[in-house]
Amino acid sequence: MDEEFDIVIAGGGVAGLTAALTAARLGCKTFVLTGDVLGGLLLSIDKVEGFPGFIDGVPGYDLCPMIQEQAVAAGAQFTAASLNSLERQNGGWHLTSGKAQLRARAIIIATGATLKELGVPGEERLRGNGVSHCASCDAPLVRKKTVAVVGGGDSALQEALTLADFAERVIILQSGAELTAQAVYRDRIARQPNIEVRFDTVVDEILGDDKVRGVRIRTTKGNAGTDLELAALFVYIGVQPATAFVKADIKLDPSGRIPVDARLRTELPGVFAAGIARSGSAGRAAASAGDGAVAAAAAERYLAGGDW
Ligand SMILES: Cc1cc2nc3c(=O)[nH]c(=O)nc-3n(C[C@H](O)[C@H](O)[C@H](O)COP(=O)(O)OP(=O)(O)OC[C@H]3O[C@@H](n4cnc5c(N)ncnc54)[C@H](O)[C@@H]3O)c2cc1C
């Protein structure tokens, strides 16, 4: 393919999908490269909370296909491929995605992030055999067992609550002295009898030959390492922006995110960034959807007026 589009969007998460819906509705010829995962981080979330319009939450695996359906109905085209590189050409952009080439007058980068790993011995060996990034998928497998969640933010607490409906006991291992999650999750954790929190605790090693049997932990207060018996370990210690493919073109911020101005413009003419891949994102799904709409509207204005 070497077709020209008004707007090419990289990312099939809530930011990219909302950008596609908005751009197509504004009459722009819109193409979306969704990467490997349509739905992004929300794909594995049983109950996305705090998204407007869904009082009891909405499964992420329902929400994202619904937005995609709206975008397709508005005229956006999709493919499950990744954006690999961009090059300025004739006032627009020449893009490569695998072996395919395409041209865009404007680009919206909404490539989100992936969950960070602990980077300790045993993690790689036992991934999929008790080391998990998906509580919603694996919770039924830990019925009546003891499991741990690493992390103290929104995702960690939200997923600990999901696990608490199945597991006998859920232990949250938090490296800091307090939980950083929103009050709504902290309050729910405090009321949940089968969840306990261990502060100032780090995981040094994940134990087990072919499946997790525990972790070696230590406190940051200098206590010696102890072993904790577990059936599974769920890791939610933050995210790593998926922006490596543009680092030669755009100066990223220290966290690896793409700096933008109030119109979500990057330092490159005609290139916008939206969602959790951009600096200063509020991190939640509604904020990412809002970003997608803002970036698409700004891109359409740029294409209409040519001003940057
Ligand atoms: C466990 C967990 C629970 C959460 N629960 C909630 C919740 O209840 N409520 C809430 O508001 N928020 C929640 N969040 C936050 C929410 O997931 C994010 O705000 C949201 O997913 C960000 O959307 P995004 O589109 O910016 O990025 P992502 O969801 O990360 O999507 C990025 C997309 O980009 C694609 N991609 C990556 N690289 C490329 C490339 N090179 N080319 C093309 N495409 C690419 C990926 O395949 C993916 O489709 C949760 C997060 C986690 C981790």
Coordinates of C-alpha atoms in Angstrom, one line a residue, residues 6-11 14-24 26 28 30 105-111 258-266 268-278 286-304 307-308:
D6 CA -5.3 13.0 5.7
I7 CA -4.6 11.5 9.1
V8 CA -2.9 8.3 10.1
I9 CA -3.3 7.3 13.8
A10 CA -0.9 5.0 15.5
G11 CA -2.6 3.2 18.3
V14 CA -9.1 4.4 23.7
A15 CA -7.1 7.5 22.7
G16 CA -6.4 6.2 19.1
L17 CA -9.9 4.9 18.6
T18 CA -11.5 8.2 19.8
A19 CA -9.1 10.1 17.6
A20 CA -10.2 7.9 14.6
L21 CA -13.9 8.5 15.4
T22 CA -13.5 12.2 15.6
A23 CA -11.2 12.6 12.6
A24 CA -13.6 10.5 10.4
L26 CA -14.8 15.7 10.6
C28 CA -10.8 13.4 7.1
T30 CA -8.5 8.4 8.3
R105 CA -0.7 14.8 5.8
A106 CA -1.0 14.6 9.6
I107 CA -0.2 11.9 12.2
I108 CA -1.6 11.2 15.7
I109 CA 0.6 9.1 17.9
A110 CA -1.5 7.3 20.5
T111 CA 0.7 4.3 21.1
I258 CA 6.1 12.7 24.0
P259 CA 6.1 16.4 24.9
V260 CA 3.0 18.3 23.5
D261 CA 1.5 21.8 23.8
A262 CA -2.1 22.5 24.7
R263 CA -3.3 21.5 21.2
L264 CA -1.4 18.2 21.6
R265 CA 1.1 19.3 18.9
T266 CA 4.6 17.7 19.1
L268 CA 7.2 18.0 14.5
P269 CA 4.9 19.8 12.0
G270 CA 1.6 17.9 11.5
V271 CA 2.4 15.3 14.3
F272 CA 0.2 15.2 17.4
A273 CA 0.3 12.9 20.4
A274 CA -2.6 11.7 22.6
G275 CA -3.3 9.5 25.6
I276 CA -0.8 8.1 28.0
A277 CA 2.1 8.2 25.5
R278 CA 2.2 12.0 25.8
A286 CA -11.6 9.3 30.0
A287 CA -8.6 11.6 29.7
S288 CA -7.1 9.5 26.9
A289 CA -10.4 9.5 25.0
G290 CA -10.6 13.3 25.5
D291 CA -7.0 13.6 24.1
G292 CA -8.0 11.6 21.0
A293 CA -10.8 14.0 20.3
V294 CA -8.7 17.1 20.9
A295 CA -5.8 15.8 18.8
A296 CA -8.1 14.9 15.9
A297 CA -9.8 18.3 16.0
A298 CA -6.5 20.1 16.1
A299 CA -5.2 18.0 13.2
E300 CA -8.3 18.7 11.1
R301 CA -7.8 22.5 11.8
Y302 CA -4.1 22.2 10.8
L303 CA -5.0 20.4 7.5
A304 CA -7.7 23.0 6.8
D307 CA -0.7 26.7 10.0
W308 CA 1.5 25.0 12.6

